Structures are given as structure tokens and as C-alpha cells.
Amino acid sequence: MPKAPPASIRLQKVIAQAGLASRRRAEEMIRQGRVRVNGHLVTALGTTVDANHDDVVVDGRRLRRRAPMRYMILHKPTGCVTTADDEKGRPTVFDLLKRQPVRLFPVGRLDFNTEGLLLLTNDGPLANRLLHPRYGTPRVYLVRVNGTVAERDLETMRRGVDLPDGRTLPAQVHIVRRFEKTSWLRITLREGKNRQVHRMLEYCGGYGIRKLQRVGLGPLTLAGLAPGQFRFLDSFEVDRLYQACGLDKAAP
Ligand code: URA
């Protein structure tokens, strides 16, 4: 199972993040011998601690450990739900992830029969941004449908269709390949309405969906992940996700 990256952070940053003092003031506290890590007095400023496990005490007060931020992508297979508990008792994506040191939440949902890229994180502000249509983070789907999709239907989906919960935003819709009885479409949406791809195709006369796969979310792709596999993002990928939805990483 992929391991979570280590959560090594400078001691003064941990104290500052706990809201006890500014980083400069926290450095003074360390130098003044007011800080203990796992029971040991620490006065060296370069000290880093594991934000998951180390016990930091300042002036006799134990800091509450803040859960470290984690970002994982899973290639969700078909045949499982994205929620933690299913009222019908069906398998869930959490059965695939086994035990994780911190609780992660899926960013949006994929249907039981949809496979593909699912981001899971405990970073609430980032998840909210990625889900909010105002920031228009692209979600890319490949979909195989029965029949040959008419050009006017592609155009209808591109312009937006009226659904009971509102009109869909303009989308990119292209035919990737045509076979005798089926077609592959590539659809890029900038919002995530419930079962949106299904409902857009239903609106256009109900091309039956044979396969639906999400292959991209913002800068992320499924590259290298087989169905059921997952991995943690590195800091470079997390930075790109932040940039993609215009969120300032330095913000608290
Ligand atoms: N659109 C759908 O219809 N289903 C999904 O799972 C995702 C997008």
C-alpha cells in the first residue's frame, strides 16, 4: 500500500500554526528553553518535528496536533460507491484504501458504474474550491455511447442544456472515435452536477452509455494508475492544484 509522505515541519512553524505565537516569537520561546518535544527540552532552531506523532509542549501546555494535509488520487473501479456508508451495503472506495492515518474525503462523486480519477483529501478549503463552479476546474470524461452522436447534439451539449437544477455551463464535447455501433466522446465540464454526463446525453435523446471514465481533474490525470490503485500527490502536484483553482497556498 502506498505510504503517506512524512510530515516533518519546523518546530517554530508548528507552534505558530497552533496559534500560540508568531513564528518569530515561537523561535524566541524555543531559545528560551520553554519548549519540549517528546519530553526532551529543545533549544535548537533547526529542529523539525513529525506533525503526526511528536508531542510538543510549550510552557507546560501540550499542543493539539493538527491533522496534516493529505492528497490522494484513486483510480476508482466500477462497482463501488464514493460514500463511506452505503444504505444498500455495496462496496465503497474506502474498502480499497484500507486504513489511512488521517480521514480523507472524496472531492465530488463518481457514480457506481463510473470509473476513473477520484481525488481524496482532508484539505477542506481546496476541496470547496475545486467543487465550486465559479472556479471552473475542468473535469475530463471519456464516454462510450451507443450509436453515432449527431453533430447537432454535440453542439447542444457544448452550449449547455436545461436541467431541473439549472442550465449546464458551456462544455467542450468532441468525438474521439467512431465505430460501427458506438462512439467515444471526450467531454470537459467545468462544474459537477449530479450524474451530469448521463443527464446531458439523456437530454439529447438518450444515447445509452456503455462506459464512462473520468480521466482528468484540473492538472491531474490517471497516468500510471490501474483501476483500484491509488497514490499520494507530491508537493509539486498539490501546488499545481492550488494554482488551478486560484487558491493561495500561504493562506491559513
Ligand atoms: N457524470 C455522470 O453522469 N456520472 C459520473 O459519475 C460523473 C459525471
Coordinates of C-alpha atoms and ligand atoms in Angstrom, one line a residue:
M1 CA 0.0 0.0 0.0
P2 CA 1.4 3.5 -0.8
K3 CA 2.7 5.2 2.3
A4 CA 1.7 8.7 3.3
P5 CA 4.6 11.2 2.9
P6 CA 6.4 12.2 6.1
A7 CA 5.0 15.2 7.9
S8 CA 8.3 16.9 9.0
I9 CA 7.8 20.5 9.9
R10 CA 10.0 23.1 11.7
L11 CA 9.2 23.4 15.4
Q12 CA 8.5 27.1 15.3
K13 CA 6.1 26.6 12.5
V14 CA 4.2 24.0 14.5
I15 CA 3.9 26.4 17.4
A16 CA 2.8 29.2 15.1
Q17 CA 0.2 27.1 13.4
A18 CA -1.2 26.1 16.7
G19 CA -2.0 29.8 17.2
L20 CA 0.3 30.2 20.2
A21 CA 2.6 32.8 18.9
S22 CA 4.0 34.3 15.7
R23 CA 6.8 32.3 14.1
R24 CA 9.4 34.9 15.3
R25 CA 8.0 34.7 18.9
A26 CA 8.0 30.9 18.7
E27 CA 11.7 31.0 17.9
E28 CA 12.3 33.1 21.0
M29 CA 10.3 30.6 23.1
I30 CA 12.5 27.8 21.8
R31 CA 15.7 29.6 22.5
Q32 CA 14.5 30.5 26.0
G33 CA 14.1 26.8 26.8
R34 CA 10.3 26.8 27.1
V35 CA 9.6 24.0 24.6
R36 CA 9.8 20.3 25.0
V37 CA 9.4 17.6 22.3
N38 CA 8.5 14.1 23.4
G39 CA 9.6 15.2 26.9
H40 CA 13.0 16.5 25.8
L41 CA 14.0 20.1 26.1
V42 CA 14.7 21.6 22.7
T43 CA 16.6 24.9 22.1
A44 CA 17.9 24.4 18.6
L45 CA 16.0 26.4 16.0
G46 CA 16.6 24.0 13.1
T47 CA 14.7 21.2 14.9
T48 CA 11.9 19.6 12.8
V49 CA 9.1 17.5 14.2
D50 CA 6.7 15.0 12.9
A51 CA 3.4 16.8 13.0
N52 CA 1.5 13.5 13.1
H53 CA 3.2 11.9 16.1
D54 CA 5.5 14.2 18.1
D55 CA 4.4 15.6 21.4
V56 CA 5.1 19.3 21.6
V57 CA 4.7 21.1 25.0
V58 CA 5.2 24.9 25.4
D59 CA 5.3 26.3 28.9
G60 CA 3.8 23.1 30.2
R61 CA 0.9 23.2 27.7
R62 CA 0.6 20.4 25.2
L63 CA -0.2 21.5 21.6
R64 CA -3.1 19.9 19.9
R65 CA -1.8 18.1 16.9
R66 CA -3.2 19.4 13.7
A67 CA -4.0 16.7 11.1
P68 CA -1.5 17.0 8.3
M69 CA -3.0 17.7 4.9
R70 CA -3.1 14.7 2.6
Y71 CA -3.9 14.4 -1.1
M72 CA -4.5 11.1 -2.8
I73 CA -5.7 10.1 -6.2
L74 CA -7.6 6.8 -6.7
H75 CA -8.4 5.1 -9.9
K76 CA -11.9 4.2 -8.9
P77 CA -13.1 1.0 -10.5
T78 CA -16.7 0.4 -11.4
G79 CA -18.8 -1.4 -8.9
C80 CA -18.3 0.7 -5.8
V81 CA -19.8 3.9 -4.3
T82 CA -17.9 7.0 -3.3
T83 CA -19.6 7.5 0.1
A84 CA -18.3 6.0 3.3
D85 CA -21.5 4.1 4.1
D86 CA -23.9 2.8 1.5
E87 CA -27.5 2.1 2.6
K88 CA -27.6 -0.8 0.2
G89 CA -24.4 -2.2 1.7
R90 CA -22.5 -2.0 -1.6
P91 CA -18.7 -1.9 -1.7
T92 CA -17.2 1.6 -1.2
V93 CA -14.0 3.3 -2.3
F94 CA -12.9 3.2 1.3
D95 CA -12.7 -0.6 1.2
L96 CA -9.9 -0.1 -1.4
L97 CA -7.9 2.4 0.6
K98 CA -7.6 0.2 3.7
R99 CA -6.6 2.1 6.9
Q100 CA -5.2 5.6 6.5
P101 CA -3.6 7.6 9.3
V102 CA -5.9 10.5 8.6
R103 CA -9.5 10.6 7.4
L104 CA -9.8 11.6 3.8
F105 CA -12.9 12.8 1.9
P106 CA -13.7 12.4 -1.8
V107 CA -13.8 15.6 -3.7
G108 CA -17.1 15.2 -5.6
R109 CA -18.6 11.9 -6.5
L110 CA -18.4 9.3 -9.2
D111 CA -21.4 7.0 -9.8
F112 CA -21.4 3.3 -9.0
N113 CA -20.8 2.4 -12.7
T114 CA -18.4 5.2 -13.4
E115 CA -14.7 4.6 -13.2
G116 CA -11.7 7.0 -13.1
L117 CA -10.0 9.7 -11.2
L118 CA -11.1 10.4 -7.7
L119 CA -9.3 12.9 -5.5
L120 CA -9.4 12.4 -1.8
T121 CA -8.2 14.9 0.8
N122 CA -8.7 16.4 4.2
D123 CA -8.0 19.8 2.8
G124 CA -11.5 21.4 3.1
P125 CA -10.7 24.8 1.5
L126 CA -9.1 23.2 -1.5
A127 CA -12.0 20.7 -1.9
N128 CA -14.5 23.5 -1.8
R129 CA -12.7 25.5 -4.4
L130 CA -12.4 22.5 -6.7
L131 CA -16.1 21.8 -6.4
H132 CA -17.3 25.3 -6.8
P133 CA -18.4 26.1 -10.4
R134 CA -17.2 29.7 -10.0
Y135 CA -13.6 28.5 -10.3
G136 CA -14.4 26.2 -13.2
T137 CA -11.8 23.5 -12.6
P138 CA -12.0 21.2 -15.6
R139 CA -13.2 17.6 -15.2
V140 CA -12.5 15.5 -18.3
Y141 CA -14.6 12.4 -19.2
L142 CA -14.3 9.8 -21.9
V143 CA -17.6 8.2 -22.6
R144 CA -18.5 5.4 -25.0
V145 CA -22.1 5.6 -26.2
N146 CA -24.4 3.5 -28.4
G147 CA -24.9 4.8 -31.9
T148 CA -23.4 7.8 -33.8
V149 CA -23.8 11.1 -32.0
A150 CA -25.3 13.7 -34.3
E151 CA -23.4 17.0 -34.7
R152 CA -26.4 19.0 -33.5
D153 CA -26.4 17.0 -30.2
L154 CA -22.7 17.7 -29.7
E155 CA -23.5 21.4 -30.3
T156 CA -26.4 21.3 -27.8
M157 CA -24.2 19.9 -25.1
R158 CA -21.5 22.4 -25.9
R159 CA -23.9 25.3 -25.5
G160 CA -25.5 23.9 -22.3
V161 CA -28.7 22.1 -21.6
D162 CA -31.6 22.9 -19.3
L163 CA -31.8 20.5 -16.3
P164 CA -34.2 20.8 -13.4
D165 CA -31.3 22.0 -11.2
G166 CA -30.2 24.7 -13.7
R167 CA -28.6 25.1 -17.1
T168 CA -25.3 23.4 -17.6
L169 CA -22.3 25.6 -18.3
P170 CA -20.7 25.6 -21.8
A171 CA -18.7 22.4 -22.2
Q172 CA -16.1 21.0 -24.7
V173 CA -17.5 18.0 -26.4
H174 CA -15.7 16.1 -29.2
I175 CA -16.0 12.8 -30.9
V176 CA -12.7 10.9 -30.3
R177 CA -13.6 7.8 -32.3
R178 CA -16.5 6.4 -34.2
F179 CA -17.1 2.6 -34.5
E180 CA -19.9 0.9 -36.4
K181 CA -22.2 0.8 -33.5
T182 CA -20.7 3.0 -30.8
S183 CA -18.8 6.4 -30.5
W184 CA -16.3 7.6 -28.0
L185 CA -16.7 11.2 -26.8
R186 CA -14.4 13.4 -24.8
I187 CA -16.4 15.8 -22.6
T188 CA -14.8 18.5 -20.5
L189 CA -17.1 20.0 -17.9
R190 CA -16.3 23.0 -15.6
E191 CA -18.8 22.0 -12.9
G192 CA -20.0 18.8 -11.3
K193 CA -23.8 18.5 -11.2
N194 CA -25.1 15.1 -10.1
R195 CA -24.9 12.5 -13.0
Q196 CA -24.2 15.4 -15.3
V197 CA -22.8 13.4 -18.3
H198 CA -25.7 10.9 -18.1
R199 CA -28.3 13.7 -18.0
M200 CA -26.7 15.7 -20.8
L201 CA -26.8 12.7 -23.0
E202 CA -30.4 11.9 -21.9
Y203 CA -31.4 15.4 -22.8
C204 CA -30.1 14.8 -26.3
G205 CA -32.3 11.8 -26.8
G206 CA -30.7 9.1 -24.6
Y207 CA -27.6 7.7 -26.2
G208 CA -27.1 4.6 -24.0
I209 CA -23.8 4.8 -22.0
R210 CA -21.6 1.8 -22.4
K211 CA -18.6 3.1 -20.4
L212 CA -17.9 6.4 -18.5
Q213 CA -14.5 7.2 -17.3
R214 CA -13.1 10.4 -15.7
V215 CA -9.6 10.8 -17.0
G216 CA -8.7 14.3 -15.7
L217 CA -9.3 16.8 -12.9
G218 CA -7.5 20.1 -13.3
P219 CA -3.9 19.3 -13.8
L220 CA -4.3 15.7 -12.6
T221 CA -4.5 12.6 -14.8
L222 CA -4.9 8.9 -14.3
A223 CA -1.5 8.2 -15.8
G224 CA 0.1 5.1 -14.3
L225 CA -2.8 4.0 -12.1
A226 CA -4.8 0.9 -12.9
P227 CA -8.4 0.5 -11.6
G228 CA -8.2 0.1 -7.8
Q229 CA -4.8 1.7 -7.5
F230 CA -4.1 4.9 -5.6
R231 CA -1.1 7.1 -4.8
F232 CA -0.4 10.3 -2.8
L233 CA 0.3 13.5 -4.6
D234 CA 3.7 15.2 -4.2
S235 CA 4.0 18.8 -3.2
F236 CA 4.6 19.9 -6.8
E237 CA 1.2 18.4 -7.8
V238 CA -0.5 19.9 -4.8
D239 CA 0.9 23.4 -5.8
R240 CA -0.5 22.9 -9.3
L241 CA -3.9 22.0 -7.9
Y242 CA -3.9 25.2 -5.8
Q243 CA -2.9 27.3 -8.9
A244 CA -5.6 25.6 -11.0
C245 CA -8.4 26.9 -8.7
G246 CA -6.7 30.2 -7.8
L247 CA -6.2 29.4 -4.1
D248 CA -3.3 31.0 -2.2
K249 CA -1.3 28.2 -0.5
A250 CA 0.1 30.6 2.1
A251 CA -3.4 31.4 3.3
P252 CA -4.2 29.8 6.7
Ligands
URA1 N1 -21.3 12.4 -14.8 C1 -22.1 11.3 -14.6 O1 -23.1 11.1 -15.2 N2 -21.6 10.3 -13.7 C2 -20.5 10.5 -13.1 O2 -20.1 9.6 -12.3 C3 -19.7 11.6 -13.3 C4 -20.2 12.6 -14.2

